[in-house]
mmCIF file of C-alpha atoms in Angstrom:
data_model
loop_
_atom_site.group_PDB
_atom_site.id
_atom_site.type_symbol
_atom_site.label_atom_id
_atom_site.label_comp_id
_atom_site.label_asym_id
_atom_site.label_seq_id
_atom_site.Cartn_x
_atom_site.Cartn_y
_atom_site.Cartn_z
ATOM 1 C CA MET A 1 22.526 -9.419 -15.547
ATOM 2 C CA PRO A 2 21.139 -7.392 -12.618
ATOM 3 C CA ALA A 3 23.347 -6.815 -9.576
ATOM 4 C CA PRO A 4 23.341 -9.395 -6.776
ATOM 5 C CA ILE A 5 21.438 -8.629 -3.590
ATOM 6 C CA GLU A 6 24.013 -7.755 -0.921
ATOM 7 C CA PHE A 7 23.154 -9.451 2.353
ATOM 8 C CA TYR A 8 25.178 -8.169 5.331
ATOM 9 C CA PHE A 9 24.777 -10.298 8.414
ATOM 10 C CA ASP A 10 26.275 -11.637 11.629
ATOM 11 C CA PHE A 11 26.047 -15.389 12.263
ATOM 12 C CA SER A 12 24.812 -14.566 15.795
ATOM 13 C CA SER A 13 21.849 -12.445 14.612
ATOM 14 C CA PRO A 14 18.454 -14.189 14.928
ATOM 15 C CA TYR A 15 16.735 -11.948 12.380
ATOM 16 C CA SER A 16 19.639 -12.522 9.967
ATOM 17 C CA TYR A 17 19.067 -16.253 10.309
ATOM 18 C CA LEU A 18 15.342 -15.863 9.569
ATOM 19 C CA ALA A 19 16.013 -13.667 6.534
ATOM 20 C CA SER A 20 18.751 -16.009 5.252
ATOM 21 C CA GLU A 21 16.144 -18.760 5.003
ATOM 22 C CA LYS A 22 14.021 -16.640 2.625
ATOM 23 C CA ILE A 23 16.248 -14.264 0.668
ATOM 24 C CA GLU A 24 17.476 -16.692 -2.007
ATOM 25 C CA ALA A 25 13.965 -17.725 -3.029
ATOM 26 C CA ILE A 26 12.936 -14.062 -3.255
ATOM 27 C CA ALA A 27 16.055 -13.222 -5.271
ATOM 28 C CA ALA A 28 15.621 -16.167 -7.648
ATOM 29 C CA LYS A 29 11.992 -15.197 -8.338
ATOM 30 C CA TYR A 30 13.292 -11.957 -9.866
ATOM 31 C CA GLY A 31 16.410 -13.328 -11.557
ATOM 32 C CA ARG A 32 18.805 -12.159 -8.852
ATOM 33 C CA THR A 33 21.503 -13.822 -6.809
ATOM 34 C CA VAL A 34 22.557 -13.193 -3.209
ATOM 35 C CA ALA A 35 26.028 -12.067 -2.115
ATOM 36 C CA TYR A 36 26.491 -13.057 1.545
ATOM 37 C CA LYS A 37 28.647 -10.508 3.368
ATOM 38 C CA PRO A 38 29.624 -11.355 6.949
ATOM 39 C CA THR A 39 30.127 -8.509 9.390
ATOM 40 C CA LEU A 40 30.478 -8.324 13.190
ATOM 41 C CA LEU A 41 27.645 -6.634 15.076
ATOM 42 C CA GLY A 42 29.922 -5.978 18.062
ATOM 43 C CA VAL A 43 31.877 -3.575 15.857
ATOM 44 C CA THR A 44 28.900 -2.003 14.053
ATOM 45 C CA PHE A 45 27.108 -1.493 17.394
ATOM 46 C CA LYS A 46 30.106 0.499 18.647
ATOM 47 C CA ALA A 47 29.989 2.707 15.549
ATOM 48 C CA SER A 48 26.324 3.512 16.133
ATOM 49 C CA GLY A 49 26.366 3.499 19.956
ATOM 50 C CA MET A 50 23.976 0.552 20.053
ATOM 51 C CA GLN A 51 23.975 -2.606 22.130
ATOM 52 C CA PRO A 52 22.658 -6.158 21.704
ATOM 53 C CA LEU A 53 18.837 -6.253 21.811
ATOM 54 C CA VAL A 54 18.696 -8.724 24.663
ATOM 55 C CA ASP A 55 20.788 -6.447 26.890
ATOM 56 C CA ILE A 56 18.274 -3.581 26.703
ATOM 57 C CA PRO A 57 15.775 -3.293 29.584
ATOM 58 C CA LEU A 58 12.181 -4.164 28.547
ATOM 59 C CA LYS A 59 13.232 -4.524 24.900
ATOM 60 C CA GLY A 60 15.348 -7.566 25.751
ATOM 61 C CA ASP A 61 12.419 -9.606 27.075
ATOM 62 C CA TYR A 62 10.220 -8.586 24.189
ATOM 63 C CA SER A 63 12.939 -9.473 21.685
ATOM 64 C CA ARG A 64 13.309 -13.046 22.884
ATOM 65 C CA ARG A 65 9.562 -13.512 22.523
ATOM 66 C CA ASP A 66 9.595 -11.866 19.120
ATOM 67 C CA PHE A 67 12.489 -13.991 17.781
ATOM 68 C CA ALA A 68 10.502 -17.156 18.491
ATOM 69 C CA ARG A 69 7.158 -15.822 17.255
ATOM 70 C CA SER A 70 8.731 -14.394 14.088
ATOM 71 C CA ALA A 71 10.300 -17.789 13.385
ATOM 72 C CA ARG A 72 6.928 -19.506 13.751
ATOM 73 C CA TYR A 73 5.323 -16.827 11.569
ATOM 74 C CA ALA A 74 7.946 -17.444 8.887
ATOM 75 C CA GLY A 75 7.735 -21.220 9.222
ATOM 76 C CA VAL A 76 11.464 -21.414 9.973
ATOM 77 C CA PRO A 77 12.685 -23.868 12.638
ATOM 78 C CA MET A 78 14.370 -22.131 15.582
ATOM 79 C CA LYS A 79 15.485 -23.327 18.984
ATOM 80 C CA PHE A 80 17.006 -20.397 20.748
ATOM 81 C CA PRO A 81 20.669 -21.075 21.645
ATOM 82 C CA GLU A 82 21.617 -21.232 25.319
ATOM 83 C CA LYS A 83 24.678 -19.045 24.766
ATOM 84 C CA PHE A 84 23.641 -15.761 23.156
ATOM 85 C CA PRO A 85 24.993 -13.611 21.687
ATOM 86 C CA ILE A 86 28.372 -15.138 20.843
ATOM 87 C CA SER A 87 31.441 -14.005 18.972
ATOM 88 C CA THR A 88 31.270 -15.168 15.361
ATOM 89 C CA VAL A 89 34.693 -14.097 14.241
ATOM 90 C CA ASN A 90 35.819 -17.642 13.358
ATOM 91 C CA ALA A 91 32.653 -18.472 11.423
ATOM 92 C CA ALA A 92 32.935 -15.193 9.519
ATOM 93 C CA ARG A 93 36.604 -15.857 8.687
ATOM 94 C CA ALA A 94 35.775 -19.383 7.547
ATOM 95 C CA LEU A 95 33.123 -18.033 5.190
ATOM 96 C CA LEU A 96 35.411 -15.347 3.744
ATOM 97 C CA TRP A 97 38.096 -17.971 3.162
ATOM 98 C CA LEU A 98 35.614 -20.301 1.447
ATOM 99 C CA GLN A 99 34.246 -17.512 -0.740
ATOM 100 C CA GLY A 100 37.825 -16.577 -1.649
ATOM 101 C CA THR A 101 38.508 -20.098 -2.914
ATOM 102 C CA GLY A 102 35.575 -19.752 -5.299
ATOM 103 C CA SER A 103 33.898 -22.769 -3.675
ATOM 104 C CA ALA A 104 30.322 -23.486 -4.720
ATOM 105 C CA LYS A 105 29.756 -24.654 -1.138
ATOM 106 C CA ALA A 106 29.924 -21.182 0.425
ATOM 107 C CA VAL A 107 26.135 -20.733 0.396
ATOM 108 C CA SER A 108 25.586 -24.171 1.957
ATOM 109 C CA PHE A 109 28.123 -23.221 4.593
ATOM 110 C CA VAL A 110 26.112 -20.069 5.429
ATOM 111 C CA HIS A 111 22.926 -22.079 5.948
ATOM 112 C CA LYS A 112 24.480 -24.963 7.806
ATOM 113 C CA THR A 113 26.357 -22.647 10.151
ATOM 114 C CA PHE A 114 23.241 -20.588 10.906
ATOM 115 C CA ARG A 115 21.217 -23.737 11.577
ATOM 116 C CA SER A 116 23.945 -25.265 13.727
ATOM 117 C CA TYR A 117 23.586 -22.249 16.014
ATOM 118 C CA PHE A 118 19.867 -21.451 15.844
ATOM 119 C CA VAL A 119 18.480 -24.978 15.619
ATOM 120 C CA ASP A 120 21.153 -27.294 17.042
ATOM 121 C CA ASN A 121 22.456 -25.066 19.844
ATOM 122 C CA ARG A 122 26.097 -25.453 18.785
ATOM 123 C CA ASP A 123 28.730 -22.770 19.433
ATOM 124 C CA ILE A 124 29.696 -21.910 15.868
ATOM 125 C CA ASN A 125 32.716 -19.930 16.984
ATOM 126 C CA ASP A 126 34.270 -23.186 18.228
ATOM 127 C CA ALA A 127 36.835 -24.537 15.762
ATOM 128 C CA ALA A 128 35.716 -28.125 16.408
ATOM 129 C CA VAL A 129 32.126 -27.227 15.473
ATOM 130 C CA LEU A 130 33.296 -25.461 12.320
ATOM 131 C CA ALA A 131 35.357 -28.551 11.458
ATOM 132 C CA ASP A 132 32.234 -30.730 11.804
ATOM 133 C CA ILE A 133 30.290 -28.397 9.520
ATOM 134 C CA ALA A 134 33.121 -28.509 6.980
ATOM 135 C CA ASP A 135 33.202 -32.318 7.152
ATOM 136 C CA ASP A 136 29.447 -32.583 6.625
ATOM 137 C CA LEU A 137 29.666 -30.387 3.536
ATOM 138 C CA GLY A 138 32.761 -32.060 2.086
ATOM 139 C CA ILE A 139 34.898 -28.982 2.678
ATOM 140 C CA ASP A 140 38.581 -29.468 3.571
ATOM 141 C CA LYS A 141 38.411 -28.917 7.326
ATOM 142 C CA ASN A 142 42.155 -28.638 7.842
ATOM 143 C CA ALA A 143 42.417 -25.906 5.252
ATOM 144 C CA MET A 144 39.499 -24.119 6.940
ATOM 145 C CA LEU A 145 41.016 -24.379 10.415
ATOM 146 C CA ALA A 146 44.311 -23.030 9.066
ATOM 147 C CA ALA A 147 42.469 -20.205 7.320
ATOM 148 C CA ILE A 148 40.771 -18.894 10.440
ATOM 149 C CA GLN A 149 44.236 -18.354 11.957
ATOM 150 C CA ASP A 150 45.718 -16.900 8.775
ATOM 151 C CA PRO A 151 46.682 -13.209 9.137
ATOM 152 C CA ALA A 152 45.532 -12.548 5.567
ATOM 153 C CA ILE A 153 42.039 -13.876 6.346
ATOM 154 C CA LYS A 154 41.964 -11.964 9.627
ATOM 155 C CA ASP A 155 42.737 -8.807 7.663
ATOM 156 C CA LYS A 156 40.101 -9.679 5.118
ATOM 157 C CA LEU A 157 37.453 -9.779 7.851
ATOM 158 C CA LYS A 158 38.643 -6.505 9.366
ATOM 159 C CA THR A 159 38.388 -4.879 5.956
ATOM 160 C CA ALA A 160 34.943 -6.392 5.380
ATOM 161 C CA VAL A 161 33.648 -5.111 8.728
ATOM 162 C CA ASP A 162 35.101 -1.632 8.151
ATOM 163 C CA GLU A 163 33.517 -1.535 4.718
ATOM 164 C CA SER A 164 30.129 -2.491 6.206
ATOM 165 C CA VAL A 165 30.333 0.356 8.743
ATOM 166 C CA LYS A 166 31.296 2.769 5.958
ATOM 167 C CA ARG A 167 28.208 1.714 4.025
ATOM 168 C CA GLY A 168 26.024 2.538 7.032
ATOM 169 C CA VAL A 169 25.390 -1.004 8.251
ATOM 170 C CA PHE A 170 24.375 -0.602 11.915
ATOM 171 C CA GLY A 171 22.422 -3.833 12.429
ATOM 172 C CA ALA A 172 21.609 -7.101 10.714
ATOM 173 C CA PRO A 173 20.408 -8.298 8.374
ATOM 174 C CA PHE A 174 21.222 -5.222 6.335
ATOM 175 C CA ILE A 175 20.369 -5.718 2.706
ATOM 176 C CA PHE A 176 21.221 -3.588 -0.327
ATOM 177 C CA VAL A 177 19.206 -3.927 -3.525
ATOM 178 C CA ASP A 178 20.525 -1.747 -6.353
ATOM 179 C CA GLY A 179 22.234 0.331 -3.649
ATOM 180 C CA GLU A 180 18.994 0.893 -1.694
ATOM 181 C CA PRO A 181 19.407 -0.032 2.013
ATOM 182 C CA PHE A 182 16.869 -2.234 3.807
ATOM 183 C CA TRP A 183 17.398 -3.067 7.475
ATOM 184 C CA GLY A 184 15.836 -6.105 9.084
ATOM 185 C CA ASN A 185 13.990 -9.291 8.306
ATOM 186 C CA ASP A 186 10.836 -7.109 8.427
ATOM 187 C CA ARG A 187 11.843 -5.423 5.209
ATOM 188 C CA LEU A 188 11.613 -8.523 3.003
ATOM 189 C CA PRO A 189 8.156 -7.444 1.726
ATOM 190 C CA GLN A 190 9.531 -4.034 0.684
ATOM 191 C CA ILE A 191 12.505 -5.755 -0.962
ATOM 192 C CA GLU A 192 10.167 -7.998 -2.907
ATOM 193 C CA ARG A 193 8.150 -5.018 -4.100
ATOM 194 C CA TRP A 194 11.376 -3.262 -5.184
ATOM 195 C CA LEU A 195 12.487 -6.330 -7.133
ATOM 196 C CA GLU A 196 9.077 -6.751 -8.741
ATOM 197 C CA ARG A 197 8.234 -3.178 -9.650
ATOM 198 C CA GLY A 198 11.426 -1.156 -9.215
ATOM 199 C CA PRO A 199 12.212 1.823 -6.994
ATOM 200 C CA PHE A 200 9.366 3.322 -4.965
ATOM 201 C CA MET B 1 -17.344 -9.649 22.350
ATOM 202 C CA PRO B 2 -13.561 -10.065 21.931
ATOM 203 C CA ALA B 3 -11.251 -7.599 23.694
ATOM 204 C CA PRO B 4 -10.270 -4.387 21.899
ATOM 205 C CA ILE B 5 -6.835 -4.128 20.344
ATOM 206 C CA GLU B 6 -4.743 -1.889 22.610
ATOM 207 C CA PHE B 7 -2.734 0.562 20.546
ATOM 208 C CA TYR B 8 -0.051 2.418 22.547
ATOM 209 C CA PHE B 9 1.476 5.298 20.636
ATOM 210 C CA ASP B 10 3.102 8.723 20.727
ATOM 211 C CA PHE B 11 1.725 11.383 18.385
ATOM 212 C CA SER B 12 5.333 12.156 17.376
ATOM 213 C CA SER B 13 6.106 8.589 16.248
ATOM 214 C CA PRO B 14 6.209 8.123 12.449
ATOM 215 C CA TYR B 15 5.637 4.369 12.587
ATOM 216 C CA SER B 16 2.711 4.921 14.987
ATOM 217 C CA TYR B 17 1.191 7.246 12.416
ATOM 218 C CA LEU B 18 1.587 4.661 9.650
ATOM 219 C CA ALA B 19 0.063 1.896 11.790
ATOM 220 C CA SER B 20 -2.800 4.146 12.931
ATOM 221 C CA GLU B 21 -3.875 4.446 9.297
ATOM 222 C CA LYS B 22 -4.267 0.656 9.020
ATOM 223 C CA ILE B 23 -5.131 -0.804 12.407
ATOM 224 C CA GLU B 24 -8.863 -0.057 12.441
ATOM 225 C CA ALA B 25 -9.497 -1.768 9.113
ATOM 226 C CA ILE B 26 -7.539 -4.812 10.290
ATOM 227 C CA ALA B 27 -9.450 -4.854 13.603
ATOM 228 C CA ALA B 28 -12.856 -4.463 11.941
ATOM 229 C CA LYS B 29 -12.142 -7.349 9.567
ATOM 230 C CA TYR B 30 -11.990 -9.640 12.604
ATOM 231 C CA GLY B 31 -14.780 -8.055 14.668
ATOM 232 C CA ARG B 32 -12.453 -6.090 16.913
ATOM 233 C CA THR B 33 -12.222 -2.470 17.960
ATOM 234 C CA VAL B 34 -9.151 -0.354 18.720
ATOM 235 C CA ALA B 35 -8.414 1.317 22.062
ATOM 236 C CA TYR B 36 -6.004 4.205 21.430
ATOM 237 C CA LYS B 37 -3.639 4.667 24.383
ATOM 238 C CA PRO B 38 -1.346 7.696 24.249
ATOM 239 C CA THR B 39 2.048 7.461 25.905
ATOM 240 C CA LEU B 40 5.200 9.598 25.802
ATOM 241 C CA LEU B 41 8.266 8.068 24.159
ATOM 242 C CA GLY B 42 10.553 10.468 26.020
ATOM 243 C CA VAL B 43 9.568 8.702 29.241
ATOM 244 C CA THR B 44 9.543 5.148 27.892
ATOM 245 C CA PHE B 45 12.957 5.709 26.263
ATOM 246 C CA LYS B 46 14.378 6.649 29.666
ATOM 247 C CA ALA B 47 12.981 3.443 31.181
ATOM 248 C CA SER B 48 14.700 1.326 28.531
ATOM 249 C CA GLY B 49 17.831 3.465 28.049
ATOM 250 C CA MET B 50 16.912 4.188 24.434
ATOM 251 C CA GLN B 51 16.961 7.392 22.433
ATOM 252 C CA PRO B 52 15.059 8.794 19.459
ATOM 253 C CA LEU B 53 15.914 6.936 16.241
ATOM 254 C CA VAL B 54 17.019 10.040 14.377
ATOM 255 C CA ASP B 55 19.598 10.870 17.072
ATOM 256 C CA ILE B 56 21.471 7.581 16.606
ATOM 257 C CA PRO B 57 24.540 7.675 14.331
ATOM 258 C CA LEU B 58 24.018 5.800 11.022
ATOM 259 C CA LYS B 59 20.594 4.566 12.168
ATOM 260 C CA GLY B 60 19.240 8.122 12.122
ATOM 261 C CA ASP B 61 19.918 8.672 8.418
ATOM 262 C CA TYR B 62 18.550 5.277 7.540
ATOM 263 C CA SER B 63 15.425 5.879 9.614
ATOM 264 C CA ARG B 64 14.474 9.082 7.800
ATOM 265 C CA ARG B 65 14.757 7.235 4.513
ATOM 266 C CA ASP B 66 12.794 4.294 5.866
ATOM 267 C CA PHE B 67 9.951 6.457 7.258
ATOM 268 C CA ALA B 68 9.316 7.878 3.792
ATOM 269 C CA ARG B 69 9.721 4.590 1.936
ATOM 270 C CA SER B 70 7.512 2.732 4.418
ATOM 271 C CA ALA B 71 4.819 5.393 3.941
ATOM 272 C CA ARG B 72 4.975 4.945 0.165
ATOM 273 C CA TYR B 73 4.918 1.175 0.582
ATOM 274 C CA ALA B 74 1.799 1.459 2.763
ATOM 275 C CA GLY B 75 0.159 4.010 0.471
ATOM 276 C CA VAL B 76 -0.141 6.477 3.348
ATOM 277 C CA PRO B 77 0.515 10.181 2.662
ATOM 278 C CA MET B 78 3.492 11.537 4.631
ATOM 279 C CA LYS B 79 5.448 14.774 4.450
ATOM 280 C CA PHE B 80 8.099 14.622 7.090
ATOM 281 C CA PRO B 81 7.677 17.464 9.615
ATOM 282 C CA GLU B 82 10.417 20.092 9.843
ATOM 283 C CA LYS B 83 10.429 19.950 13.638
ATOM 284 C CA PHE B 84 11.047 16.386 14.796
ATOM 285 C CA PRO B 85 10.655 14.877 17.285
ATOM 286 C CA ILE B 86 8.432 17.163 19.341
ATOM 287 C CA SER B 87 6.798 16.994 22.757
ATOM 288 C CA THR B 88 3.270 15.676 22.430
ATOM 289 C CA VAL B 89 2.140 16.150 25.998
ATOM 290 C CA ASN B 90 -0.675 18.556 25.086
ATOM 291 C CA ALA B 91 -2.012 16.399 22.262
ATOM 292 C CA ALA B 92 -1.944 13.356 24.547
ATOM 293 C CA ARG B 93 -3.772 15.226 27.305
ATOM 294 C CA ALA B 94 -6.374 16.479 24.836
ATOM 295 C CA LEU B 95 -7.036 12.925 23.690
ATOM 296 C CA LEU B 96 -7.320 11.560 27.228
ATOM 297 C CA TRP B 97 -9.770 14.353 28.085
ATOM 298 C CA LEU B 98 -11.832 13.648 24.977
ATOM 299 C CA GLN B 99 -11.888 9.897 25.662
ATOM 300 C CA GLY B 100 -12.949 10.656 29.256
ATOM 301 C CA THR B 101 -15.971 12.617 28.054
ATOM 302 C CA GLY B 102 -17.120 9.545 26.115
ATOM 303 C CA SER B 103 -16.977 11.532 22.871
ATOM 304 C CA ALA B 104 -17.429 9.574 19.667
ATOM 305 C CA LYS B 105 -14.957 12.006 18.094
ATOM 306 C CA ALA B 106 -11.906 10.692 19.938
ATOM 307 C CA VAL B 107 -10.864 8.416 17.063
ATOM 308 C CA SER B 108 -11.253 11.212 14.510
ATOM 309 C CA PHE B 109 -9.128 13.379 16.787
ATOM 310 C CA VAL B 110 -6.365 10.735 16.741
ATOM 311 C CA HIS B 111 -6.288 10.658 12.949
ATOM 312 C CA LYS B 112 -6.607 14.387 12.402
ATOM 313 C CA THR B 113 -3.866 15.137 14.929
ATOM 314 C CA PHE B 114 -1.489 12.589 13.401
ATOM 315 C CA ARG B 115 -2.143 13.956 9.893
ATOM 316 C CA SER B 116 -1.746 17.552 11.033
ATOM 317 C CA TYR B 117 1.776 16.655 12.102
ATOM 318 C CA PHE B 118 2.869 14.110 9.500
ATOM 319 C CA VAL B 119 1.144 15.568 6.446
ATOM 320 C CA ASP B 120 0.523 19.265 7.188
ATOM 321 C CA ASN B 121 3.727 20.012 9.126
ATOM 322 C CA ARG B 122 1.863 21.580 12.060
ATOM 323 C CA ASP B 123 3.210 21.552 15.635
ATOM 324 C CA ILE B 124 0.502 19.540 17.352
ATOM 325 C CA ASN B 125 1.801 20.434 20.800
ATOM 326 C CA ASP B 126 0.796 24.049 20.129
ATOM 327 C CA ALA B 127 -2.511 24.899 21.819
ATOM 328 C CA ALA B 128 -3.600 27.025 18.832
ATOM 329 C CA VAL B 129 -3.118 24.054 16.480
ATOM 330 C CA LEU B 130 -5.060 21.764 18.815
ATOM 331 C CA ALA B 131 -7.826 24.387 18.942
ATOM 332 C CA ASP B 132 -7.996 24.377 15.123
ATOM 333 C CA ILE B 133 -8.233 20.585 15.084
ATOM 334 C CA ALA B 134 -11.019 20.716 17.694
ATOM 335 C CA ASP B 135 -12.868 23.343 15.654
ATOM 336 C CA ASP B 136 -12.624 21.294 12.463
ATOM 337 C CA LEU B 137 -14.087 18.265 14.255
ATOM 338 C CA GLY B 138 -16.841 20.157 16.088
ATOM 339 C CA ILE B 139 -15.206 19.595 19.462
ATOM 340 C CA ASP B 140 -15.531 22.326 22.123
ATOM 341 C CA LYS B 141 -12.098 23.940 21.792
ATOM 342 C CA ASN B 142 -12.346 26.007 24.980
ATOM 343 C CA ALA B 143 -13.126 22.945 27.034
ATOM 344 C CA MET B 144 -10.164 21.172 25.379
ATOM 345 C CA LEU B 145 -7.747 24.026 26.054
ATOM 346 C CA ALA B 146 -8.883 24.132 29.676
ATOM 347 C CA ALA B 147 -8.451 20.360 29.940
ATOM 348 C CA ILE B 148 -4.803 20.351 28.852
ATOM 349 C CA GLN B 149 -4.036 22.649 31.812
ATOM 350 C CA ASP B 150 -6.241 20.718 34.249
ATOM 351 C CA PRO B 151 -4.204 18.991 37.022
ATOM 352 C CA ALA B 152 -6.580 16.016 36.913
ATOM 353 C CA ILE B 153 -5.855 15.487 33.187
ATOM 354 C CA LYS B 154 -2.136 16.009 33.749
ATOM 355 C CA ASP B 155 -2.280 13.259 36.379
ATOM 356 C CA LYS B 156 -4.257 11.054 34.055
ATOM 357 C CA LEU B 157 -1.474 11.264 31.466
ATOM 358 C CA LYS B 158 1.219 10.575 34.059
ATOM 359 C CA THR B 159 -0.697 7.495 35.177
ATOM 360 C CA ALA B 160 -1.204 6.374 31.573
ATOM 361 C CA VAL B 161 2.506 6.700 30.775
ATOM 362 C CA ASP B 162 3.523 4.875 33.967
ATOM 363 C CA GLU B 163 1.089 2.089 33.157
ATOM 364 C CA SER B 164 2.554 1.768 29.633
ATOM 365 C CA VAL B 165 6.078 1.409 31.040
ATOM 366 C CA LYS B 166 4.831 -1.196 33.528
ATOM 367 C CA ARG B 167 3.365 -3.173 30.642
ATOM 368 C CA GLY B 168 6.739 -3.195 28.914
ATOM 369 C CA VAL B 169 6.051 -0.539 26.279
ATOM 370 C CA PHE B 170 9.502 0.683 25.175
ATOM 371 C CA GLY B 171 8.663 2.066 21.738
ATOM 372 C CA ALA B 172 5.734 2.835 19.491
ATOM 373 C CA PRO B 173 3.430 1.701 18.140
ATOM 374 C CA PHE B 174 3.172 -1.010 20.765
ATOM 375 C CA ILE B 175 0.113 -3.132 20.259
ATOM 376 C CA PHE B 176 -1.471 -5.750 22.521
ATOM 377 C CA VAL B 177 -3.848 -8.331 21.086
ATOM 378 C CA ASP B 178 -5.337 -10.614 23.739
ATOM 379 C CA GLY B 179 -2.399 -9.603 25.938
ATOM 380 C CA GLU B 180 0.214 -10.576 23.327
ATOM 381 C CA PRO B 181 2.697 -7.734 22.671
ATOM 382 C CA PHE B 182 3.596 -6.636 19.144
ATOM 383 C CA TRP B 183 6.075 -3.793 18.649
ATOM 384 C CA GLY B 184 6.163 -1.731 15.494
ATOM 385 C CA ASN B 185 4.270 -1.046 12.317
ATOM 386 C CA ASP B 186 6.200 -4.043 10.903
ATOM 387 C CA ARG B 187 4.186 -6.392 13.070
ATOM 388 C CA LEU B 188 0.791 -5.700 11.438
ATOM 389 C CA PRO B 189 1.070 -8.899 9.349
ATOM 390 C CA GLN B 190 1.665 -10.988 12.497
ATOM 391 C CA ILE B 191 -1.243 -9.219 14.213
ATOM 392 C CA GLU B 192 -3.493 -10.034 11.296
ATOM 393 C CA ARG B 193 -2.492 -13.679 11.435
ATOM 394 C CA TRP B 194 -3.178 -13.756 15.203
ATOM 395 C CA LEU B 195 -6.632 -12.246 14.679
ATOM 396 C CA GLU B 196 -7.434 -14.608 11.850
ATOM 397 C CA ARG B 197 -6.135 -17.891 13.232
ATOM 398 C CA GLY B 198 -5.435 -17.311 16.925
ATOM 399 C CA PRO B 199 -2.208 -17.632 18.914
ATOM 400 C CA PHE B 200 0.865 -18.990 17.127
#
């Protein structure tokens, strides 16, 4: 069984959302699975001295245009959220908790949470919004709301973010295939070639 | 006759080099030409508060790996230069001079200068190297060497760089198709779709 594709992301990253809508189909085509690994761009940006795209002069305006055009190019629905970027610490904790329970619904949670933010303009760091998502997916919302306040889950996220920085993750999506790093939704074609024909 | 594709670049930009090896074939397929517009990333980086990729912690190491892998993916020869990045003010001036004379060799000069740096490890800001390139292409090298010291050509480059910043160019390659901005070698697929099927 080949190793899963490791998909590091932040729920507030537009290009992570776009890539999340494609990566499983690409993986499945080559007999792979996807391991979703939440991180926090606020922390990784500090480690690399970077800042959110939209805060950078000139680049910020271009980026907003490019998010929307890249979504249309990919055929992925996107309605840019009014509040951007946002903290995603609660959504990330909820996912780590769900993954820790061994729930088969963790992948659905990833997609529904991304879409709640990037299509439905909902603040996915809000506990009430996360509870709605849990309800819709048949996940125990009370257990989830307790988990995002649980010191053990908080520690789990800290450890996960530190580990991502140690692996060189400085942006998102940041995808490892057989240990090879690929940064950005733009790299999906290179990832597909790697999966199809091996290292190049 | 549709408008030329405007290709803003710096001769020291690896992704500009990769895109320069593809853009003319893409343009020709859709009845377009390419207008090569030299700029200086050192200046545009100041305008947007950015810095060279390789100077950024974490991102720098990744970028060197990605330059080489992206070249292999594109099937473009690349041997990363020992001295990087470099000033490209003389190469940019030489090109502007050549374009101003109406020479049909300006496009060949773009490609030969890029390859001298990214394949042959030559410092293309060195007047002696530029003279060799001119010689190889049958361009009057003495006229070129005089031009890169000519105040009128120096002004022309300053004006060109200022104009690029005014248009929102914050990196390279930065490509306009019918006024629509596309940043990066990664955007060639979107450019091709735009040329083929129009705005999206």
